[in-house]
mmCIF file of C-alpha atoms and ligand atoms in Angstrom:
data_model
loop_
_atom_site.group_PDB
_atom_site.id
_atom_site.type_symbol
_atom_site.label_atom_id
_atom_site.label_comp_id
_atom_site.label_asym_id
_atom_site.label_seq_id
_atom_site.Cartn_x
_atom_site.Cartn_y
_atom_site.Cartn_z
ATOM 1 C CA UNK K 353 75.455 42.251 -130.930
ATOM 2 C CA UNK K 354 74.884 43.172 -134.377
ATOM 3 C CA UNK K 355 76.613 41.344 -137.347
ATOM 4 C CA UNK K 356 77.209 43.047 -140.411
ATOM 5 C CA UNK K 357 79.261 42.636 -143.987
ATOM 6 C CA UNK K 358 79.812 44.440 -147.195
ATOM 7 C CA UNK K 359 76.582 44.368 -149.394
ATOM 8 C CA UNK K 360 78.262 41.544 -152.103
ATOM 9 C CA UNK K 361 78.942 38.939 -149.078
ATOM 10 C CA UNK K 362 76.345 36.824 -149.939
ATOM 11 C CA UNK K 363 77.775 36.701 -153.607
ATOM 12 C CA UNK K 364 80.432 34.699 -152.278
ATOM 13 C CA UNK K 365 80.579 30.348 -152.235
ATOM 14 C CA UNK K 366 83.834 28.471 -152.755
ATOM 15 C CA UNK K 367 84.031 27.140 -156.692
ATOM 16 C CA UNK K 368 85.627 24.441 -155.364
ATOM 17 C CA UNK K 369 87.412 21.941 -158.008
ATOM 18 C CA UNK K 370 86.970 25.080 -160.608
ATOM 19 C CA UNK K 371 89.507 26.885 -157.875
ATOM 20 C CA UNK K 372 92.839 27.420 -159.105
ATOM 21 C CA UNK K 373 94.315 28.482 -156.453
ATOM 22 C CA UNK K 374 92.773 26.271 -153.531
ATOM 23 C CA UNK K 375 93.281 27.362 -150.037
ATOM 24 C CA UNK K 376 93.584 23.401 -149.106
ATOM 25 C CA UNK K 377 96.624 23.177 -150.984
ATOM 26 C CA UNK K 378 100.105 24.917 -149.452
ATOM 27 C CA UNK K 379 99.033 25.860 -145.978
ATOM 28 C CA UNK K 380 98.577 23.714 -142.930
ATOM 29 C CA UNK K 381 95.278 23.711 -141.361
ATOM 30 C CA UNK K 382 94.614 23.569 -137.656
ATOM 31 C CA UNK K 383 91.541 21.508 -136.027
ATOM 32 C CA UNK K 384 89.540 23.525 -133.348
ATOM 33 C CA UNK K 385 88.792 21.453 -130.202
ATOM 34 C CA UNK K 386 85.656 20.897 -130.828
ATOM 35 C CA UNK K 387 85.671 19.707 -134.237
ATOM 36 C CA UNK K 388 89.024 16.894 -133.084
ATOM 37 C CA UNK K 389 86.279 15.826 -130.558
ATOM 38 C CA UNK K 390 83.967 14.948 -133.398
ATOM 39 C CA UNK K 391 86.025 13.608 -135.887
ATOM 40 C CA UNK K 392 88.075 11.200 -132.375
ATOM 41 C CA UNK K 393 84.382 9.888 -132.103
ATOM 42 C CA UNK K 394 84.323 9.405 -135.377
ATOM 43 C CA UNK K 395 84.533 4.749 -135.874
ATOM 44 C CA UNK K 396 83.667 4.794 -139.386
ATOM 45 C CA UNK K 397 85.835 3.540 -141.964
ATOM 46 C CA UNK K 398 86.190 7.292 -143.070
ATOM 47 C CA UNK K 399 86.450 8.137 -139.360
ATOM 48 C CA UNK K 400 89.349 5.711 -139.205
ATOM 49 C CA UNK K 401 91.070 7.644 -142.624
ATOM 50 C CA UNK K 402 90.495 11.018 -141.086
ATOM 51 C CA UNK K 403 92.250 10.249 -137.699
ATOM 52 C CA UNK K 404 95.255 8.379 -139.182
ATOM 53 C CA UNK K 405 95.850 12.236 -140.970
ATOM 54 C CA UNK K 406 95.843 14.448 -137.916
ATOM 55 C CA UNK K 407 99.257 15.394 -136.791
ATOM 56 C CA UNK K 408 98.762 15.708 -132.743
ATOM 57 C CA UNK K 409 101.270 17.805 -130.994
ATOM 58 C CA UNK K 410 101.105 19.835 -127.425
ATOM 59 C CA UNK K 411 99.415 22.936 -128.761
ATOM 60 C CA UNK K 412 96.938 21.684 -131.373
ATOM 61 C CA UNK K 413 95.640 19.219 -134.024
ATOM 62 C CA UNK K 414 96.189 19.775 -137.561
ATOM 63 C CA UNK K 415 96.018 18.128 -140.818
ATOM 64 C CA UNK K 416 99.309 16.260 -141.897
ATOM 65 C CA UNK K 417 99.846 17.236 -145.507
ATOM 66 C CA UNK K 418 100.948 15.232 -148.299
ATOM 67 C CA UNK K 419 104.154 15.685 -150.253
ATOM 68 C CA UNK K 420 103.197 18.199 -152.727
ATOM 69 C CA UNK K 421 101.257 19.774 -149.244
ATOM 70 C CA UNK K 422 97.534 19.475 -150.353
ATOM 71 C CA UNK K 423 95.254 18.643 -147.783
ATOM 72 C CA UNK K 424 95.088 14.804 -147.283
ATOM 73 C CA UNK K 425 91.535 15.172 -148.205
ATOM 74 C CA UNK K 426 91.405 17.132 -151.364
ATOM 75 C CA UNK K 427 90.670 14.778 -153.303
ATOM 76 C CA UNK K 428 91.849 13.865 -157.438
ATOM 77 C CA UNK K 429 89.138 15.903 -158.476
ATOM 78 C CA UNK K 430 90.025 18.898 -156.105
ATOM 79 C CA UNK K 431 86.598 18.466 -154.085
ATOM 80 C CA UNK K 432 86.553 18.183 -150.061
ATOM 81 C CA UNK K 433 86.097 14.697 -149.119
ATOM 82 C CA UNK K 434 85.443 15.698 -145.619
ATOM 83 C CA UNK K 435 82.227 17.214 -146.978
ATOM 84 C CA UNK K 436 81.048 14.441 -149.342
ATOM 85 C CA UNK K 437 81.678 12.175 -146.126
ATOM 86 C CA UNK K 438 80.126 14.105 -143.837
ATOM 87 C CA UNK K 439 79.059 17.146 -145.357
ATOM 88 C CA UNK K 440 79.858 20.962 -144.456
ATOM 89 C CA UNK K 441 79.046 20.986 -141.190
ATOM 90 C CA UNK K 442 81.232 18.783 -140.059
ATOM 91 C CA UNK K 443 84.360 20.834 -141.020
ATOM 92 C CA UNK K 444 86.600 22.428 -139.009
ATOM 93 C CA UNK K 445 86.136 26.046 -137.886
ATOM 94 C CA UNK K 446 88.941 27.315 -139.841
ATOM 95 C CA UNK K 447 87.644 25.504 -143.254
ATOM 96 C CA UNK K 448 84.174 26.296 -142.853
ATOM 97 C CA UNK K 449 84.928 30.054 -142.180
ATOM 98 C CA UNK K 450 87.851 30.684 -144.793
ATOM 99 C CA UNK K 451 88.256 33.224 -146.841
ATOM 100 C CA UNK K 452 85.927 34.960 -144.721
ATOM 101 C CA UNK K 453 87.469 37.330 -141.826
ATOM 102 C CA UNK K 454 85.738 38.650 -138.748
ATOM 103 C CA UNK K 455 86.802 42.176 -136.937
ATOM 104 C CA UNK K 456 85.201 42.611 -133.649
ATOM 105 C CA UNK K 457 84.408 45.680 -132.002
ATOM 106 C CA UNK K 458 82.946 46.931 -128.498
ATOM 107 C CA UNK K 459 79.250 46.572 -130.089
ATOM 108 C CA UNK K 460 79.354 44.914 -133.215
ATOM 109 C CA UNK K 461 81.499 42.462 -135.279
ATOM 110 C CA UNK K 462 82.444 43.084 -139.078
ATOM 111 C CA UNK K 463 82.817 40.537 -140.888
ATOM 112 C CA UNK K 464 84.239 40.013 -144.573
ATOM 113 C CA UNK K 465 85.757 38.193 -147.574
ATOM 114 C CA UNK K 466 89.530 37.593 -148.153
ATOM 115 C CA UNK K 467 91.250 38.624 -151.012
ATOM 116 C CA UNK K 468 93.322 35.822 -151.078
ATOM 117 C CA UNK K 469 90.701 33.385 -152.356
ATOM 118 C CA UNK K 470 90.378 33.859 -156.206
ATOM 119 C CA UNK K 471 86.446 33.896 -156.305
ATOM 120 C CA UNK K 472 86.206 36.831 -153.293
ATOM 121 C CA UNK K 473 89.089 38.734 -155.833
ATOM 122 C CA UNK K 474 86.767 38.422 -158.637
ATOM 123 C CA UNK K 475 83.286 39.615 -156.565
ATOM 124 C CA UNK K 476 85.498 42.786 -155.103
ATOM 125 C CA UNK K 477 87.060 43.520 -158.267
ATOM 126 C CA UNK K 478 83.749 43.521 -160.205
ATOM 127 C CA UNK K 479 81.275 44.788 -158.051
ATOM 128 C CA UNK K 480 78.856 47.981 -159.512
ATOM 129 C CA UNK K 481 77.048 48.801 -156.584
ATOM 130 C CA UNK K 482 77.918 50.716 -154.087
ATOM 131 C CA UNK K 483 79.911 49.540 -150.921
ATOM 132 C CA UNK K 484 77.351 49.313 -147.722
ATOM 133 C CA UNK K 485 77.341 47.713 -144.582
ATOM 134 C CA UNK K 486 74.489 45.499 -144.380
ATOM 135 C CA UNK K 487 73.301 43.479 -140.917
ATOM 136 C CA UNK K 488 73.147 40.049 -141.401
ATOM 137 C CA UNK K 489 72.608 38.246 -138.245
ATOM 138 C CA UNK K 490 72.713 39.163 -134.217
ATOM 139 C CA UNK K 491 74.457 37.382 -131.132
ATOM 140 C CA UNK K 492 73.572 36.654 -128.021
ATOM 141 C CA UNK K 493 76.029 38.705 -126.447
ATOM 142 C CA UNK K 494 75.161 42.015 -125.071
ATOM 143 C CA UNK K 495 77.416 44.804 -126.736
ATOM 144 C CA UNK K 496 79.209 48.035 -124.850
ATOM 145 C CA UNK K 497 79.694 51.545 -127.113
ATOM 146 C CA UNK K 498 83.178 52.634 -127.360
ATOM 147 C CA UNK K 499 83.441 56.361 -127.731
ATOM 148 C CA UNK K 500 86.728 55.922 -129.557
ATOM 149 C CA UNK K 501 85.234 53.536 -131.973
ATOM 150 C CA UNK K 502 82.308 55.352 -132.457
ATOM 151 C CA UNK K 503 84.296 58.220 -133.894
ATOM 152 C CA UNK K 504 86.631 55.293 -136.181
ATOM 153 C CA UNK K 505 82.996 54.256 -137.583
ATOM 154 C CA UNK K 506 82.325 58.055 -138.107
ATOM 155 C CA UNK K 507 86.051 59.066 -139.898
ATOM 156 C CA UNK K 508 85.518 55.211 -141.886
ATOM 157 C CA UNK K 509 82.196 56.485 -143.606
ATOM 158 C CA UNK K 510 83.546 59.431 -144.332
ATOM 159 C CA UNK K 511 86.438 57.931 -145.872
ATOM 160 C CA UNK K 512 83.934 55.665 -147.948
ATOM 161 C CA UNK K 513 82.133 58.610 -148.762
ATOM 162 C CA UNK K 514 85.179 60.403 -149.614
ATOM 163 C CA UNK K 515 86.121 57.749 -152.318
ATOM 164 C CA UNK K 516 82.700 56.592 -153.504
ATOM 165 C CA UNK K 517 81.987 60.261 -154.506
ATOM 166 C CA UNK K 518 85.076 61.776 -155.777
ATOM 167 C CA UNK K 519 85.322 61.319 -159.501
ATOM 168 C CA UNK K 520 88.653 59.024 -159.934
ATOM 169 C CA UNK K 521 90.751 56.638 -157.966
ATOM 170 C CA UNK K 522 93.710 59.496 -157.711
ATOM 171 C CA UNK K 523 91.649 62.105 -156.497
ATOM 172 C CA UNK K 524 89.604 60.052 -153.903
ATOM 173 C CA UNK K 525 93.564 59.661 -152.870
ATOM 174 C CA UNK K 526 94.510 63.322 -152.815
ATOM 175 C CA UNK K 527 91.304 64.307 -150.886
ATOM 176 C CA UNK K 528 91.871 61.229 -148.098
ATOM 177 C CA UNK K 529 95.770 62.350 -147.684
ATOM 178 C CA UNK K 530 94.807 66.221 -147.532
ATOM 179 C CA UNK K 531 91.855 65.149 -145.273
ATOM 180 C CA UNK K 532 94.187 63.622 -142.690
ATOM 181 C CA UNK K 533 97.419 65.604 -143.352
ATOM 182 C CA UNK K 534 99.722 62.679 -144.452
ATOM 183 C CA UNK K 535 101.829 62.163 -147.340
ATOM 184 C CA UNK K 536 102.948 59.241 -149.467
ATOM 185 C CA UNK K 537 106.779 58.469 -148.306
ATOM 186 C CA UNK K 538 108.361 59.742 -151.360
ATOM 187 C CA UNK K 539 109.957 56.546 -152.906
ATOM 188 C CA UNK K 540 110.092 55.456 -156.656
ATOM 189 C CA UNK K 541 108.312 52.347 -157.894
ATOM 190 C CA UNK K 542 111.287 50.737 -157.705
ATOM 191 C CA UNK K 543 112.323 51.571 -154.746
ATOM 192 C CA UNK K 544 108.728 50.016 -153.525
ATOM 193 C CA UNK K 545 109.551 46.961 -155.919
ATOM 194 C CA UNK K 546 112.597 46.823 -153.451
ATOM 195 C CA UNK K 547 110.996 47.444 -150.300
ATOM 196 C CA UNK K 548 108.578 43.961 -151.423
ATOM 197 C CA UNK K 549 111.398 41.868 -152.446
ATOM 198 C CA UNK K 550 113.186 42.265 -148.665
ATOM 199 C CA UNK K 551 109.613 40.525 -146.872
ATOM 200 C CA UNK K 552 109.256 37.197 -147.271
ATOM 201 C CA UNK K 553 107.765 35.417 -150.506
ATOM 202 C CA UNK K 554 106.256 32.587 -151.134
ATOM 203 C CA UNK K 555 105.234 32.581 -154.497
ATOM 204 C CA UNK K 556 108.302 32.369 -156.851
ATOM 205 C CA UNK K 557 105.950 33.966 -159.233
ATOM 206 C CA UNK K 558 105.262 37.000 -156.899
ATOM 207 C CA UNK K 559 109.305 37.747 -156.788
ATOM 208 C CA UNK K 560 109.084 37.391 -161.149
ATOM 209 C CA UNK K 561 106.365 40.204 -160.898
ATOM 210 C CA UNK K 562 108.711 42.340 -158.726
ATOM 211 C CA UNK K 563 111.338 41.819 -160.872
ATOM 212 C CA UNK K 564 109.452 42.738 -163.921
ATOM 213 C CA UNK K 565 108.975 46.099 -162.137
ATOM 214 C CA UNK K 566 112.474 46.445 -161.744
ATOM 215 C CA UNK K 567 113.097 45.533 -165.312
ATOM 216 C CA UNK K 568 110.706 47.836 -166.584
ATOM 217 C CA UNK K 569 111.760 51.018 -167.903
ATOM 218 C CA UNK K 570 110.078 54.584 -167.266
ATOM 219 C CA UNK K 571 106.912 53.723 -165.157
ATOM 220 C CA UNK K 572 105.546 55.536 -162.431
ATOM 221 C CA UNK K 573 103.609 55.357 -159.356
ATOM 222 C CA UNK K 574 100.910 56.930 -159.361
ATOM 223 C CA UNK K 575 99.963 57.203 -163.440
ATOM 224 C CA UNK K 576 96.191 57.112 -163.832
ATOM 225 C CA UNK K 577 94.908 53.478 -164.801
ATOM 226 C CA UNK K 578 92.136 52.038 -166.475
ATOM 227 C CA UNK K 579 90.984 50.404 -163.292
ATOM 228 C CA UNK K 580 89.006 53.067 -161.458
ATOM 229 C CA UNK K 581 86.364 51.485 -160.009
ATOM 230 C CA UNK K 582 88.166 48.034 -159.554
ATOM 231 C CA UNK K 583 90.810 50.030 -157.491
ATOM 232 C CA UNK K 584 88.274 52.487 -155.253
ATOM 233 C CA UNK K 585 86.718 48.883 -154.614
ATOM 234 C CA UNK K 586 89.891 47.542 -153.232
ATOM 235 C CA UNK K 587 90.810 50.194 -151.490
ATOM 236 C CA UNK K 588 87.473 50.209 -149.421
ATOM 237 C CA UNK K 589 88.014 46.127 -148.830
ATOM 238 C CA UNK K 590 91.707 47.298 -147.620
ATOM 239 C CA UNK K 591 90.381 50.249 -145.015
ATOM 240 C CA UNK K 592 87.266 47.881 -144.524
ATOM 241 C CA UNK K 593 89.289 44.864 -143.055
ATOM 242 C CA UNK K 594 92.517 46.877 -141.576
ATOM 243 C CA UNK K 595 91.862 50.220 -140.855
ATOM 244 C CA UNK K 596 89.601 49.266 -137.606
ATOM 245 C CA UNK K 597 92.723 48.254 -135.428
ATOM 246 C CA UNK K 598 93.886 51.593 -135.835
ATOM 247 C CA UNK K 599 92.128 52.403 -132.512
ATOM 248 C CA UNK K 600 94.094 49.688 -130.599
ATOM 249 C CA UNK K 601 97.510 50.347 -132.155
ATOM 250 C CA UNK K 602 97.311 54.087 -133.016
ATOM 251 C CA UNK K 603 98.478 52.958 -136.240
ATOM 252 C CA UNK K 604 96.145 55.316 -137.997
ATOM 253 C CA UNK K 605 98.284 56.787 -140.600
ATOM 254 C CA UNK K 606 100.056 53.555 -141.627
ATOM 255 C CA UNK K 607 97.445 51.861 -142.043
ATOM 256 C CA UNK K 608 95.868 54.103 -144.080
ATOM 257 C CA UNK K 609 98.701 54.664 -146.039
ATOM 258 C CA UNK K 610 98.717 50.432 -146.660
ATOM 259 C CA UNK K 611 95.827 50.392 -148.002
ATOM 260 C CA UNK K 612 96.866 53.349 -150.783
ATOM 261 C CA UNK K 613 100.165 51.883 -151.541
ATOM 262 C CA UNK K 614 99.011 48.438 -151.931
ATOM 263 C CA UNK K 615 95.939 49.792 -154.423
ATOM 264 C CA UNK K 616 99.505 51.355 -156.018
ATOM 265 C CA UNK K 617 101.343 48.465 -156.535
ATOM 266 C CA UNK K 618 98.714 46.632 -157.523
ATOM 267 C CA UNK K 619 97.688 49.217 -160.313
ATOM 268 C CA UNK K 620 101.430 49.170 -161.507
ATOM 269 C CA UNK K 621 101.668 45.131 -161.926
ATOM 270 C CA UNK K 622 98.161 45.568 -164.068
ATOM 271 C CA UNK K 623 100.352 48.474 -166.087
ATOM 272 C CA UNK K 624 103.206 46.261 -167.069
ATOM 273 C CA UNK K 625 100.761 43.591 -168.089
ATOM 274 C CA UNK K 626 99.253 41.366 -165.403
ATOM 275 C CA UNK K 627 95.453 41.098 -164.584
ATOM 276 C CA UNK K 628 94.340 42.761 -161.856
ATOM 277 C CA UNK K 629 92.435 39.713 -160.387
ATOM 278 C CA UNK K 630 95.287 37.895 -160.019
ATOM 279 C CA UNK K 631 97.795 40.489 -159.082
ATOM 280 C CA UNK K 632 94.906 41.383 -156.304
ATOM 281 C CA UNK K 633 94.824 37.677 -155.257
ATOM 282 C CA UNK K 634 98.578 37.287 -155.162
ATOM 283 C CA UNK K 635 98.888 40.407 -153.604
ATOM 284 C CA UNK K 636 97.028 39.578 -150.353
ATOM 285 C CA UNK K 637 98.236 36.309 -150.291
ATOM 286 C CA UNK K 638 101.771 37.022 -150.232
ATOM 287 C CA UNK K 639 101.370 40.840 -148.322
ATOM 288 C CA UNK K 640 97.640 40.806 -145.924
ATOM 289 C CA UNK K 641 97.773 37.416 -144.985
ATOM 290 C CA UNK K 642 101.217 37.407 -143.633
ATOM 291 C CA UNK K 643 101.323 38.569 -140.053
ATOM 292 C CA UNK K 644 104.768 39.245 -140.705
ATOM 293 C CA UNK K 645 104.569 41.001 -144.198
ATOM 294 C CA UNK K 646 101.618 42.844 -142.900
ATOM 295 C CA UNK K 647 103.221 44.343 -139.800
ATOM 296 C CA UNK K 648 106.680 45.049 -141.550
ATOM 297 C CA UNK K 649 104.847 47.348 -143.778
ATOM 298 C CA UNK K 650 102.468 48.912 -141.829
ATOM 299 C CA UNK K 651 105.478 50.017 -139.292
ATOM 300 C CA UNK K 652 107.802 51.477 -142.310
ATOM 301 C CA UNK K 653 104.548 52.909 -142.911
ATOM 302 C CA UNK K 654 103.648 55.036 -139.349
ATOM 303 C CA UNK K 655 107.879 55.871 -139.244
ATOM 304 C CA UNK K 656 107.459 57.400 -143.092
ATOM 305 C CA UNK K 657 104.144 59.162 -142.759
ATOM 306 C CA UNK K 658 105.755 62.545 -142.093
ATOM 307 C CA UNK K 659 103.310 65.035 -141.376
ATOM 308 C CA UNK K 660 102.973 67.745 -143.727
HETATM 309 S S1 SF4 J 2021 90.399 29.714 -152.491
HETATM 310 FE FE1 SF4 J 2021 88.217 30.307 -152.347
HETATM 311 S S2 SF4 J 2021 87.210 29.399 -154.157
HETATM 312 FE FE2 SF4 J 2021 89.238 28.422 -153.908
HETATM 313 S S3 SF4 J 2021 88.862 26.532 -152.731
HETATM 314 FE FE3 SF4 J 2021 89.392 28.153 -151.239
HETATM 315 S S4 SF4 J 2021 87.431 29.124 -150.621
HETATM 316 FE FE4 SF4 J 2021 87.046 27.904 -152.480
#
């Protein structure tokens, strides 16, 4: 099966201790079976250190954190000690492949870079050139064509097409919405601001930038922006990682419809002040990479898409 990724995925390595928001610090980290194995085996002194930090219960292994919940092994100067030790291949599955995401379909897999992690914001935010899928490696397995996600690849590039060509961010929008015959639940900014601050936050600085919405008088929706390219760019990274399940769930509209409202709110927090690297960071942080978040929104989604 073929393997492919946006055309800026090789941009991407981890800055490491120049991170300011690292992913080894606020969420716990689970050990494959394979890599507890390894590191069990392990009867160095280091060995000895990284055992006496694994938490061991029925389902799985995982890293205990310390108070202020940074990995145990993130070290003073914010650098991975499990690499110095033993270098990168001796992390864990879920370290060595974050931020990066994988989609997998009848005959291919997609793969990708998270928003969440501050260096993958900055590459999607900036990038010039235009989005492509490029093929960048090949499994063993032997893949099996899906009609139904055949015609998903189709619709997607015509959907990339749709917003790579059109002249602005808010007309690439009106085209994709007339294009599928779905509308934008009619809801003011701060009834959206709203709609956020009910899911669950973990960021007491991501409930002070709903707030300011709230606080702010006269703004709007969908006022143009200085960000057009940055915000065609995350849109396509939004259809490009979610959109795809849409043939599974049937959650076509809604998820479509995520993908427009959260280049929306993101466009307003860069209106009333805050960059859009950072809003786009915090954004998927709080919103994508919440299963819960995620779902909530994409359902209130499907039941508001009214058909025209
Ligand atoms: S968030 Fe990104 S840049 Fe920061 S430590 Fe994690 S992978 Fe590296």
């Amino acid at each position: 099966m073929k393997v492919f990724a946006p055309n800026y995925y090789k941009k991407f390595s981890c800055i490491a201790d120049k991170c300011k928001h690292s992913c080894c610090i606020g969420w716990e980290i689970d050990i494959d079976d394979e890599t507890f194995e390894q590191y069990k085996n392990n009867n160095t002194e280091f060995g000895r250190k990284l055992n006496d930090n694994i938490i061991i219960n029925d389902d799985c292994a995982y890293f205990k954190l310390t108070d202020n919940e940074r990995c145990p092994f993130l070290n003073k100067n914010n650098l991975c000690e499990i690499i110095l030790n033993l270098g990168e291949e001796s992390l864990c599955q879920i370290c060595s492949d974050h931020p990066r995401f994988k989609n997998f379909y009848g005959d291919r897999v997609e793969i990708g870079l998270g928003l969440t992690c501050e260096e993958v914001a900055r590459i999607i935010i900036n990038e010039n050139a235009k989005f492509e899928l490029i093929e960048i490696d090949e499994t063993k397995e032997i893949g099996v064509v899906y009609d139904d996600e055949t015609e998903f690849f189709n619709i997607r590039n015509e959907i990339f097409k749709i917003i790579e060509c059109e002249d602005s961010f808010e007309s690439a929008i009106e085209k994709l919405l007339d294009k599928f015959n779905i509308k934008i639940p009619e809801k003011s900014v701060y009834d959206w601001a709203d709609i956020y601050l009910k899911l669950e936050r973990l960021d007491n600085i991501w409930s002070e930038m709903l707030e300011k919405i709230k606080s702010t008088d006269d703004i709007h929706f969908k006022l143009p922006c200085t960000y057009e390219k940055e915000l065609k760019n995350l849109l396509i990274y939004f259809i490009y990682r979610h959109l795809g399940e849409s043939v599974y769930d049937g959650n076509f509209n809604g998820r479509l419809l995520f993908a427009i409202i959260s280049c929306y709110m993101i466009s307003t927090l860069c209106r009333i002040g805050y960059n859009i690297e950072d809003v786009a960071r915090m954004y998927s942080s709080e919103i994508e990479y919440s299963d819960e978040n995620f779902n909530a929104l994409i359902e209130l989604l499907q039941n508001e898409s009214l058909e025209i």
